[in-house]
C-alpha cells in the first residue's frame, strides 16, 4: 500500500512537470529559478551579463502589464561558462545546468543569422525547450531589426512558457480577406503599414508597389509588409512587439481569425490570450496591486565536475548477471564517458555503505584504471539507499567545500522502504541525483530525488542484448561541458546467438567525430572472436580483454579514420549474448559534431493516453534533415517496440523539416518503467543541413514607414534551400531516459485509439474544382490505415470549427484511404454552400477507423471565391510600369529627376506653341506675294 501511494504521488508530480527540463517555478505571481546560460563558445564579455540583467528587468515590467498584472520575473540565475575568468561575485551552481537553461546565449545558428527564436516542437499550449539569443542580440546590436530586448524576451517567453505561436507567417505573408482585399498576415488588423517591394544595391535602395502573382492571386514573393513607425494599436505582442504602441496579446475580441498565422494554424484559430488563459500558470495567479519588485540575479560560474558513483551490491545483484553488467557499464563510464578534469569517487552499499574510492581528479589513464579496480566484486546483504547517498556526501565533502552542483550516479535494483527518509536531505544538499534503475523492482522513491534535483532517470532491463545499462551510463556526460568535450555514442547493438553464430554490421565514423574513439564488446559466457576492419580494409588489432568482467575494448589513438568500419563477432558458446558499443568525441573543437538527443513528451503516463517520442538531430544549433531515425522502446520486462520517427509535419510531428523527428507511442504491454533509445543514420546524399529560418521567432522588421517613406533595416541573410549542405554518412545512438506507465489492464480491452488529427490539409483551386492534399493518418493515430474520410465544407470558418457535423458533406465514395504517412490527394467540385454572401469556402476532414472511432477535426483549409483586390500602385495604374523609385537618404531621386525633366518638357512645349501661334498671326497680317 505504501508503494502504491508513493507511485500515485509520483504520477501526479510527473504529470504536472512533464518532460520539459526547465526548473522554473511560479510563486506568488513571480517566476523563480529562471536560468539564462551563456554558451562556452561565447567569448568573455562582462557587458553581456549587464545587458542580460537590463533585459530581464525591463521585460518583467512589460510582462506584468501585458498579463494584466499577473506575472513577472522574481529571480534569475545567469550561468557563466568555466572558460570565463573567476570573480568573487560568482558562486558554484547547485541544480542549474545547460540542460535546464530557459534562455541560451550562444553564437548564431549559421553565420549572420542572429534571429532570436524559441525551440518549439510541441503542440499548442505545451511548454517549449529553450530561447536562443545571440551575443549581438543581447548586446543591443540588432534592436532596429527585432526591437527592444525586454519586449523581445516577453515575445519569446510566451512561446516557451505558454506554447503560443507567432501571429505572422513568412510562408504565407498575405491572404485574401473577407473585405476582398489582399491583407498582410498580422494581428490585429489595426496595425497599419505599406505593402512594398524594397531592394538595396550599391548603397542605393529602390521601392515600388507590389504586383500580384498570377497563380496565387496574392502579392509576389518579394513583397513585404512595412509597418508604420507611429501606431496607436495595442496588439499584438506575438505579431510585432517592437512597435511602440503594442503592449497586449490579441484576445477573442480583436483576434484576426482570417489570417493564416501560425497561431491560427496551430491553435485552432484561438487567440494567444485565450491559450494563455488556459495555462496552468494562469490558473495559479490572480492580478495583484502595485508594481512588482525588480528581479534578483545570481551569478553562477561552472566549475570542475564532481561525480560519485553509488553502486548497489546487495544480494539481489547476484542474479541475472546484474553485478557483472553493472561493472561493465561502470567501466565504460570510467574509461571513456567521464571527461578529463573531472573528480570521481565511488561508494558501494547494501544494508550499509562503504567508500571504495575517495575523489580522484582524472588527468590520465592511470586515474581511470585505479577507479576501475575499485568496483564491487561481490553481491551480498540488504539495501539501504540512504546509507549510500550519505556516504557519497562524505566523499564529496572531503574534497569540496560545498556539495552544490556535485553529482551522484545511483544504481540500484531493489526496493528500500526507508529511501524516502532522506528525500529532504537530498533536496537541501544541492547535489544532483542521476538514477539508474536496474530490473523491474528498483525503488520508486529515488525518482522523486532525481526529479527534484534536476537529475536524469534511466531504466535497464535484465535483457543484456538490449544494452540498456551501458547506454544509460554512456548518456551521463557532463551537462555543462562543451559539445566538443563530450563522448558521443555512435553505435549500440546486441544479439542473442548460438555457438559459432556471427554478429556482423558496420559503424560509420564521420568527419565531425573520430577523436578518442572507443570500441567496447561484451559477452555473457565466453570471449568471442572479434574482427574489426577500418575503412581502408585493414584488420585492426589491439583489443584489451578483461575476462573477469567479460568485456574487451579498443581505444583508437588520435583521430580514427573517417568512413565505414566493419565488425564481425563470432560467438563461442551456446545461448550467448554479444553487444557492441562505439563512442567517440569531436574531431575538431571548432567544428560541432553531429549529435542526437531524445525524449518522451511525458515522464509518467496513464493508459490509454498516447505518448510522443521526440528525437532531435543537429550539428551545433543547425537542424539535420533527411536522416533515418528509429526509436527502440523497452518495457519493464524487456519487450521492445521499434518505431520509425518522421519529420513530415503530420501526426505527432508539429513542423516539417525542423530536424525534430516524432511519432506517437501507444504499444503499451504492461505497467511499470519503459526505456527509450534512439538511433539516427544517414546514407549517401540523404541528409542535409537546414538553412531555413527557425520557427517561433521574433519577426524580422524589414523597415519602418516614416512620413510616408520607407526607412529600411539592414537586409537579413536569406536562406537558399538549393545550397543546403549535403552531409556525409553518419550514425548516432542516444538514450532518452525512462518513463513510467500505469493503468494498463490485465484483461482484453476495446480499441482505445482513434486516427490522429490531420494537421497539414491544404486546398488549391483549379477552375471550378478544388484539390485537397494531406498526409494520411492511421487506424491507431499514425499506424495502419483509416476506414474512411469525412470531408465537410462551409462558408463560415467558425461554424465549421464548432459545428463540423452540421456542415455540408462532400461525396467521398471514390476516396480510398492509403497507409498512414502516405500523401493523399482528392479533387472535388464544391457546388453551392448554404451561407449567403460567403467570400470563402472552408474545408475540413475527419477520419474514421474500423472501430468507428473518429479523429479530431483537421486544420481548416480555405479557398477564396473571388480575386482579391490589390493596393493601388503605379504598376497597376499604368500598363507600362514606370521606372523604380530610387530612395537614397530619404529623397526620391528618380521622381525628382522625372519631375524636373517633365517640367522642362512642358515649358518647352508651351513656349514652342506660343511662338508658333505668334508667328502664324504675324504671317497672316503681312501682304502675300506671288511669282
Coordinates of N, CA, C and O in Angstrom, one line a residue, residues 8-155:
X8 N 1.4 6.8 -6.8 CA 0.3 7.7 -7.1 C 0.8 9.2 -7.0 O 0.5 10.0 -7.8
X9 N 1.5 9.4 -5.9 CA 2.1 10.7 -5.7 C 3.0 11.1 -6.8 O 3.0 12.2 -7.4
X10 N 3.9 10.2 -7.2 CA 4.9 10.5 -8.3 C 4.2 10.7 -9.6 O 4.6 11.5 -10.4
X11 N 3.1 9.9 -9.8 CA 2.3 10.1 -11.0 C 1.8 11.5 -11.2 O 2.0 12.2 -12.2
X12 N 1.2 12.1 -10.1 CA 0.7 13.4 -10.1 C 1.9 14.4 -10.3 O 1.8 15.3 -11.1
X13 N 3.0 14.2 -9.6 CA 4.2 15.0 -9.7 C 4.7 15.1 -11.1 O 4.9 16.2 -11.7
X14 N 4.8 14.0 -11.8 CA 5.4 14.0 -13.1 C 4.4 14.5 -14.2 O 4.8 15.1 -15.2
X15 N 3.1 14.3 -14.0 CA 2.1 14.8 -14.9 C 2.2 16.3 -14.9 O 1.9 17.0 -15.9
X16 N 2.4 16.9 -13.7 CA 2.5 18.3 -13.6 C 3.7 18.9 -14.3 O 3.7 19.9 -15.0
X17 N 4.8 18.2 -14.2 CA 6.1 18.7 -14.7 C 6.4 18.3 -16.1 O 7.1 18.9 -16.8
X18 N 5.9 17.1 -16.6 CA 6.1 16.7 -17.9 C 7.6 16.4 -18.0 O 8.3 16.2 -17.1
X19 N 8.1 16.3 -19.3 CA 9.5 16.0 -19.5 C 10.3 17.3 -19.9 O 11.4 17.2 -20.3
X20 N 9.7 18.5 -19.8 CA 10.4 19.7 -20.0 C 11.5 19.8 -18.9 O 11.2 19.6 -17.8
X21 N 12.7 20.2 -19.3 CA 13.8 20.3 -18.4 C 13.9 21.5 -17.5 O 14.7 21.6 -16.6
X22 N 13.0 22.5 -17.8 CA 13.1 23.7 -17.0 C 12.8 23.5 -15.5 O 12.0 22.7 -15.2
X23 N 13.5 24.3 -14.7 CA 13.3 24.2 -13.3 C 12.4 25.4 -12.8 O 12.2 25.6 -11.6
X24 N 11.9 26.2 -13.7 CA 11.1 27.4 -13.3 C 9.9 27.0 -12.5 O 9.2 26.1 -12.8
X25 N 9.7 27.8 -11.4 CA 8.5 27.7 -10.6 C 7.8 29.0 -10.6 O 8.4 30.1 -10.6
X26 N 6.5 29.0 -10.5 CA 5.7 30.2 -10.3 C 5.3 30.3 -8.9 O 4.6 29.4 -8.3
X27 N 5.7 31.4 -8.2 CA 5.4 31.5 -6.8 C 5.0 33.0 -6.5 O 5.7 33.9 -6.8
X28 N 3.7 33.1 -6.0 CA 3.2 34.4 -5.8 C 3.3 35.3 -7.0 O 3.8 36.5 -6.9
X29 N 2.9 34.9 -8.1 CA 2.9 35.6 -9.4 C 4.3 35.8 -10.0 O 4.4 36.3 -11.1
X30 N 5.3 35.4 -9.3 CA 6.7 35.7 -9.8 C 7.4 34.4 -10.3 O 7.3 33.3 -9.6
X31 N 8.1 34.5 -11.4 CA 8.8 33.3 -11.9 C 10.2 33.2 -11.2 O 11.0 34.2 -11.2
X32 N 10.4 32.1 -10.6 CA 11.6 31.8 -9.8 C 12.4 30.7 -10.5 O 11.9 29.9 -11.3
X33 N 13.7 30.8 -10.3 CA 14.7 29.7 -10.8 C 14.7 29.7 -12.3 O 14.9 28.7 -13.0
X34 N 14.6 30.9 -12.9 CA 14.8 31.1 -14.3 C 16.3 31.0 -14.6 O 17.1 31.6 -13.8
X35 N 16.8 30.3 -15.6 CA 18.2 30.1 -15.9 C 18.5 30.7 -17.2 O 17.9 30.3 -18.2
X36 N 19.4 31.6 -17.3 CA 19.9 32.1 -18.6 C 21.4 31.7 -18.6 O 22.2 32.1 -17.8
X37 N 21.7 30.9 -19.6 CA 23.1 30.3 -19.7 C 23.8 30.8 -20.9 O 23.3 31.0 -22.0
X38 N 25.1 31.2 -20.6 CA 26.0 31.7 -21.6 C 26.8 30.5 -22.1 O 27.5 29.8 -21.4
X39 N 26.7 30.3 -23.4 CA 27.4 29.1 -24.0 C 28.9 29.2 -23.9 O 29.5 30.3 -24.0
X40 N 29.6 28.0 -23.7 CA 31.0 28.1 -23.6 C 31.7 28.7 -24.8 O 32.9 29.1 -24.7
X41 N 31.1 28.6 -26.0 CA 31.7 29.2 -27.2 C 31.6 30.7 -27.3 O 32.1 31.3 -28.3
X42 N 30.9 31.3 -26.4 CA 30.8 32.8 -26.4 C 32.1 33.4 -25.7 O 32.4 33.1 -24.6
X43 N 32.8 34.3 -26.4 CA 34.0 34.9 -25.9 C 33.6 35.7 -24.6 O 32.5 36.3 -24.6
X44 N 34.5 35.8 -23.7 CA 34.2 36.5 -22.4 C 33.9 38.0 -22.7 O 34.7 38.7 -23.4
X45 N 32.8 38.5 -22.1 CA 32.4 39.9 -22.3 C 31.5 40.2 -21.1 O 30.3 39.8 -21.1
X46 N 32.0 41.0 -20.2 CA 31.2 41.3 -19.0 C 29.9 42.1 -19.3 O 28.9 42.1 -18.6
X47 N 29.9 42.8 -20.5 CA 28.8 43.6 -20.9 C 27.6 42.7 -21.1 O 26.4 43.1 -21.0
X48 N 27.8 41.5 -21.6 CA 26.7 40.5 -21.8 C 25.9 40.3 -20.5 O 24.7 40.3 -20.5
X49 N 26.6 40.1 -19.4 CA 25.9 39.9 -18.1 C 25.1 41.1 -17.8 O 23.9 41.0 -17.3
X50 N 25.7 42.3 -17.9 CA 24.9 43.6 -17.6 C 23.7 43.7 -18.5 O 22.6 44.1 -18.0
X51 N 23.8 43.4 -19.8 CA 22.7 43.5 -20.7 C 21.6 42.5 -20.4 O 20.4 42.8 -20.6
X52 N 22.0 41.3 -19.9 CA 21.0 40.3 -19.5 C 20.2 40.8 -18.4 O 19.0 40.7 -18.3
X53 N 20.9 41.4 -17.4 CA 20.1 42.0 -16.2 C 19.2 43.1 -16.7 O 18.0 43.1 -16.2
X54 N 19.6 44.0 -17.6 CA 18.8 45.1 -18.0 C 17.6 44.5 -18.8 O 16.5 45.0 -18.7
X55 N 17.9 43.5 -19.6 CA 16.8 42.9 -20.5 C 15.7 42.3 -19.6 O 14.5 42.5 -19.8
X56 N 16.1 41.5 -18.6 CA 15.1 40.8 -17.7 C 14.4 41.9 -16.9 O 13.1 41.7 -16.7
X57 N 15.0 42.9 -16.4 CA 14.4 43.9 -15.6 C 13.3 44.6 -16.4 O 12.2 44.8 -15.9
X58 N 13.6 45.1 -17.6 CA 12.6 45.8 -18.4 C 11.5 44.8 -18.9 O 10.3 45.1 -18.9
X59 N 11.9 43.5 -19.1 CA 10.9 42.5 -19.6 C 9.9 42.2 -18.4 O 8.7 42.0 -18.7
X60 N 10.4 42.3 -17.2 CA 9.5 41.9 -16.1 C 8.3 42.9 -16.0 O 7.2 42.5 -15.8
X61 N 8.6 44.2 -16.1 CA 7.6 45.2 -16.1 C 6.6 45.1 -17.3 O 5.4 45.2 -17.2
X62 N 7.2 44.9 -18.5 CA 6.4 44.7 -19.7 C 5.5 43.5 -19.6 O 4.3 43.5 -20.0
X63 N 6.0 42.4 -19.1 CA 5.3 41.2 -18.9 C 4.1 41.4 -17.9 O 3.0 40.9 -18.1
X64 N 4.4 42.1 -16.8 CA 3.4 42.3 -15.8 C 2.2 43.1 -16.3 O 1.1 42.7 -16.1
X65 N 2.5 44.1 -17.1 CA 1.4 44.9 -17.7 C 0.7 44.1 -18.8 O -0.6 44.1 -18.9
X66 N 1.4 43.3 -19.6 CA 0.8 42.6 -20.7 C -0.1 41.5 -20.2 O -1.0 41.1 -20.9
X67 N 0.1 41.0 -19.0 CA -0.7 39.9 -18.5 C -1.7 40.3 -17.4 O -2.1 39.6 -16.6
X68 N -2.0 41.6 -17.5 CA -3.0 42.2 -16.6 C -2.6 42.0 -15.2 O -3.3 41.6 -14.3
X69 N -1.3 42.4 -14.9 CA -0.7 42.4 -13.6 C -0.7 41.0 -12.9 O -0.9 40.9 -11.7
X70 N -0.3 40.0 -13.7 CA -0.3 38.6 -13.2 C 1.1 38.1 -13.0 O 1.4 37.5 -12.0
X71 N 2.0 38.3 -14.0 CA 3.3 37.6 -14.0 C 4.4 38.6 -14.1 O 4.3 39.6 -14.8
X72 N 5.5 38.2 -13.4 CA 6.8 39.0 -13.5 C 7.9 38.0 -13.2 O 7.7 36.9 -12.8
X73 N 9.1 38.5 -13.4 CA 10.3 37.7 -13.1 C 10.8 38.0 -11.7 O 11.1 39.2 -11.5
X74 N 10.9 37.0 -10.9 CA 11.3 37.3 -9.5 C 12.8 37.0 -9.3 O 13.4 37.9 -8.7
X75 N 13.3 35.9 -9.7 CA 14.7 35.7 -9.5 C 15.3 34.9 -10.7 O 14.6 33.9 -11.2
X76 N 16.5 35.2 -11.1 CA 17.1 34.7 -12.3 C 18.5 34.3 -12.0 O 19.3 35.1 -11.4
X77 N 19.0 33.2 -12.5 CA 20.4 32.8 -12.4 C 21.0 32.9 -13.7 O 20.5 32.4 -14.8
X78 N 22.2 33.5 -13.8 CA 22.9 33.7 -15.0 C 24.1 32.7 -14.9 O 25.0 32.8 -14.0
X79 N 24.1 31.7 -15.8 CA 25.1 30.6 -15.8 C 26.3 31.0 -16.7 O 26.1 31.2 -17.9
X80 N 27.4 31.2 -16.0 CA 28.6 31.7 -16.7 C 29.6 30.5 -17.0 O 29.8 29.7 -16.1
X81 N 30.1 30.4 -18.2 CA 30.9 29.2 -18.6 C 32.3 29.2 -17.8 O 32.8 30.2 -17.4
X82 N 32.8 28.0 -17.7 CA 34.1 27.8 -17.0 C 35.2 28.5 -17.7 O 36.2 28.8 -17.1
X83 N 35.0 28.7 -19.0 CA 36.1 29.4 -19.8 C 36.3 30.8 -19.5 O 37.3 31.4 -19.8
X84 N 35.3 31.4 -18.8 CA 35.4 32.8 -18.4 C 36.2 32.9 -17.0 O 36.1 31.9 -16.2
X85 N 36.8 34.0 -16.8 CA 37.6 34.1 -15.6 C 36.7 34.1 -14.3 O 35.6 34.5 -14.4
X86 N 37.3 33.7 -13.2 CA 36.6 33.7 -12.0 C 36.4 35.1 -11.4 O 37.0 36.1 -11.9
X87 N 35.4 35.3 -10.5 CA 35.1 36.6 -9.9 C 34.5 36.3 -8.6 O 33.7 35.3 -8.4
X88 N 34.8 37.1 -7.6 CA 34.3 36.9 -6.2 C 32.8 36.9 -6.2 O 32.2 36.3 -5.3
X89 N 32.1 37.5 -7.1 CA 30.7 37.6 -7.2 C 30.1 36.2 -7.6 O 28.9 36.0 -7.4
X90 N 30.9 35.4 -8.3 CA 30.3 34.2 -8.9 C 30.3 33.1 -7.8 O 31.2 32.9 -7.1
X91 N 29.2 32.3 -7.8 CA 29.0 31.2 -7.0 C 29.0 29.9 -7.8 O 28.7 29.9 -9.0
X92 N 29.1 28.8 -7.1 CA 29.0 27.5 -7.8 C 27.6 27.1 -8.0 O 26.8 27.3 -7.1
X93 N 27.1 26.7 -9.2 CA 25.7 26.3 -9.3 C 25.3 25.1 -8.4 O 26.2 24.3 -8.0
X94 N 24.0 25.0 -8.2 CA 23.5 23.8 -7.5 C 22.9 22.9 -8.5 O 23.6 22.1 -9.1
X95 N 21.6 23.0 -8.8 CA 21.0 22.2 -9.8 C 21.0 22.8 -11.1 O 20.5 22.2 -12.1
X96 N 21.4 24.0 -11.2 CA 21.4 24.8 -12.5 C 22.4 24.2 -13.5 O 23.6 23.9 -13.1
X97 N 22.0 24.0 -14.7 CA 23.0 23.5 -15.8 C 22.4 23.9 -17.1 O 21.3 24.4 -17.3
X98 N 23.2 23.7 -18.1 CA 22.8 24.0 -19.5 C 21.6 23.2 -19.9 O 20.7 23.7 -20.7
X99 N 21.5 22.0 -19.4 CA 20.3 21.2 -19.7 C 19.0 21.8 -19.2 O 18.0 21.7 -19.9
X100 N 19.1 22.6 -18.2 CA 17.9 23.2 -17.6 C 17.7 24.7 -18.0 O 16.8 25.4 -17.6
X101 N 18.6 25.2 -18.9 CA 18.5 26.6 -19.3 C 17.2 26.9 -20.0 O 16.8 26.2 -20.9
X102 N 16.6 28.1 -19.6 CA 15.4 28.6 -20.2 C 15.8 29.5 -21.4 O 15.1 29.6 -22.4
X103 N 16.9 30.2 -21.2 CA 17.4 31.1 -22.3 C 18.9 30.7 -22.5 O 19.7 30.6 -21.5
X104 N 19.3 30.5 -23.7 CA 20.7 30.2 -24.0 C 21.3 31.4 -24.9 O 20.7 31.8 -25.9
X105 N 22.4 32.0 -24.4 CA 23.1 33.0 -25.2 C 24.2 32.3 -25.9 O 25.2 31.8 -25.3
X106 N 24.1 32.1 -27.2 CA 25.1 31.3 -28.0 C 25.3 31.9 -29.3 O 24.5 32.7 -29.8
X107 N 26.4 31.5 -30.0 CA 26.6 32.0 -31.4 C 25.4 31.7 -32.3 O 24.6 30.9 -32.0
X108 N 25.4 32.4 -33.4 CA 24.2 32.2 -34.3 C 24.2 30.8 -34.8 O 25.2 30.1 -34.9
X109 N 23.0 30.4 -35.2 CA 22.8 29.1 -35.8 C 23.6 28.9 -37.0 O 24.3 27.9 -37.2
X110 N 23.6 29.9 -37.9 CA 24.5 30.0 -39.0 C 25.1 31.4 -39.0 O 24.5 32.3 -38.5
X111 N 26.3 31.6 -39.6 CA 26.9 32.9 -39.6 C 26.0 34.0 -40.2 O 25.4 33.8 -41.2
X112 N 25.8 35.1 -39.4 CA 25.0 36.2 -39.8 C 23.5 36.0 -39.5 O 22.7 36.9 -39.6
X113 N 23.1 34.8 -39.0 CA 21.7 34.5 -38.7 C 21.5 34.8 -37.2 O 21.5 33.9 -36.4
X114 N 21.3 36.0 -36.9 CA 21.1 36.4 -35.5 C 19.7 36.4 -35.0 O 19.5 36.9 -33.9
X115 N 18.8 35.9 -35.7 CA 17.4 36.0 -35.3 C 17.1 35.3 -34.0 O 17.6 34.1 -33.8
X116 N 16.4 35.9 -33.1 CA 16.1 35.3 -31.8 C 14.9 34.3 -32.1 O 14.0 34.6 -32.8
X117 N 15.0 33.1 -31.4 CA 14.0 32.1 -31.6 C 13.8 31.3 -30.4 O 14.6 31.3 -29.5
X118 N 12.7 30.6 -30.4 CA 12.4 29.6 -29.3 C 12.3 28.2 -29.9 O 11.6 28.0 -30.9
X119 N 13.0 27.2 -29.4 CA 13.0 25.9 -29.9 C 11.7 25.3 -29.4 O 11.5 24.9 -28.3
X120 N 10.7 25.2 -30.4 CA 9.3 24.8 -30.0 C 8.9 23.8 -31.0 O 8.7 24.1 -32.2
X121 N 8.7 22.5 -30.5 CA 8.2 21.5 -31.5 C 7.1 20.7 -30.9 O 6.9 19.5 -31.3
X122 N 6.4 21.2 -29.9 CA 5.2 20.5 -29.3 C 3.9 21.2 -29.7 O 3.9 22.2 -30.4
X123 N 2.8 20.7 -29.2 CA 1.5 21.1 -29.6 C 1.2 22.5 -29.0 O 1.9 22.9 -28.0
X124 N 0.1 23.1 -29.4 CA -0.3 24.4 -28.9 C -0.6 24.2 -27.4 O -1.2 23.2 -26.9
X125 N -0.1 25.1 -26.6 CA -0.3 25.1 -25.1 C 0.7 24.4 -24.3 O 0.7 24.4 -23.1
X126 N 1.7 23.7 -25.0 CA 2.7 22.9 -24.4 C 4.0 23.7 -24.3 O 4.3 24.5 -25.2
X127 N 4.7 23.6 -23.2 CA 5.9 24.3 -23.0 C 7.0 23.9 -24.0 O 7.0 22.8 -24.5
X128 N 7.8 24.9 -24.4 CA 8.8 24.7 -25.4 C 10.1 24.4 -24.7 O 10.2 24.2 -23.5
X129 N 11.2 24.3 -25.5 CA 12.5 23.8 -24.9 C 13.4 24.9 -24.4 O 13.7 24.9 -23.2
X130 N 13.7 25.9 -25.2 CA 14.6 27.0 -24.7 C 14.5 28.2 -25.7 O 14.0 28.0 -26.8
X131 N 14.9 29.3 -25.2 CA 15.1 30.5 -26.1 C 16.5 30.7 -26.5 O 17.4 30.5 -25.6
X132 N 16.8 31.0 -27.7 CA 18.1 31.2 -28.2 C 18.3 32.7 -28.6 O 17.7 33.2 -29.5
X133 N 19.2 33.4 -27.9 CA 19.7 34.7 -28.3 C 21.1 34.7 -28.6 O 21.9 34.0 -28.0
X134 N 21.5 35.4 -29.6 CA 23.0 35.5 -29.9 C 23.6 36.7 -29.1 O 22.9 37.6 -28.6
X135 N 24.9 36.7 -29.0 CA 25.5 37.8 -28.2 C 25.2 39.1 -28.8 O 25.0 40.1 -28.1
X136 N 25.2 39.3 -30.1 CA 24.9 40.6 -30.8 C 23.5 41.0 -30.4 O 23.2 42.2 -30.2
X137 N 22.5 40.1 -30.3 CA 21.2 40.5 -29.9 C 21.2 41.0 -28.5 O 20.6 42.0 -28.2
X138 N 21.8 40.3 -27.6 CA 21.9 40.6 -26.2 C 22.6 42.0 -26.0 O 22.2 42.8 -25.1
X139 N 23.6 42.2 -26.8 CA 24.3 43.5 -26.7 C 23.6 44.7 -27.4 O 24.2 45.8 -27.5
X140 N 22.4 44.4 -27.9 CA 21.6 45.5 -28.5 C 22.0 45.9 -29.9 O 21.5 46.9 -30.4
X141 N 22.8 45.1 -30.6 CA 23.2 45.4 -31.9 C 22.2 45.1 -33.0 O 22.4 45.4 -34.2
X142 N 21.1 44.4 -32.6 CA 20.0 44.1 -33.6 C 18.7 44.7 -33.2 O 17.7 44.2 -33.6
X143 N 18.7 45.7 -32.4 CA 17.5 46.3 -32.0 C 16.6 46.9 -33.1 O 15.4 46.8 -33.0
X144 N 17.2 47.5 -34.1 CA 16.4 48.0 -35.2 C 15.7 46.9 -35.9 O 14.6 47.2 -36.5
X145 N 16.2 45.7 -36.0 CA 15.6 44.6 -36.7 C 14.6 43.9 -35.9 O 13.6 43.3 -36.4
X146 N 14.8 43.8 -34.5 CA 14.0 43.0 -33.7 C 13.3 43.7 -32.5 O 12.6 43.1 -31.8
X147 N 13.7 44.9 -32.3 CA 13.0 45.7 -31.2 C 13.8 45.6 -29.9 O 14.8 44.9 -29.8
X148 N 13.3 46.4 -28.9 CA 14.0 46.4 -27.6 C 14.1 45.0 -27.0 O 13.1 44.2 -27.1
X149 N 15.1 44.8 -26.2 CA 15.4 43.5 -25.7 C 14.3 43.0 -24.7 O 14.0 41.8 -24.7
X150 N 13.8 43.9 -23.8 CA 12.8 43.5 -22.8 C 11.6 43.0 -23.5 O 11.0 41.9 -23.1
X151 N 11.1 43.7 -24.5 CA 9.9 43.2 -25.3 C 10.2 41.9 -26.0 O 9.3 41.1 -26.1
X152 N 11.4 41.8 -26.5 CA 11.8 40.6 -27.3 C 11.7 39.4 -26.4 O 11.2 38.3 -26.8
X153 N 12.2 39.5 -25.1 CA 12.2 38.4 -24.2 C 10.7 38.0 -23.9 O 10.4 36.8 -23.8
X154 N 9.8 38.9 -23.7 CA 8.4 38.6 -23.4 C 7.8 37.8 -24.6 O 7.1 36.9 -24.4
X155 N 8.1 38.3 -25.8 CA 7.6 37.6 -27.0 C 8.0 36.1 -27.0 O 7.2 35.2 -27.2

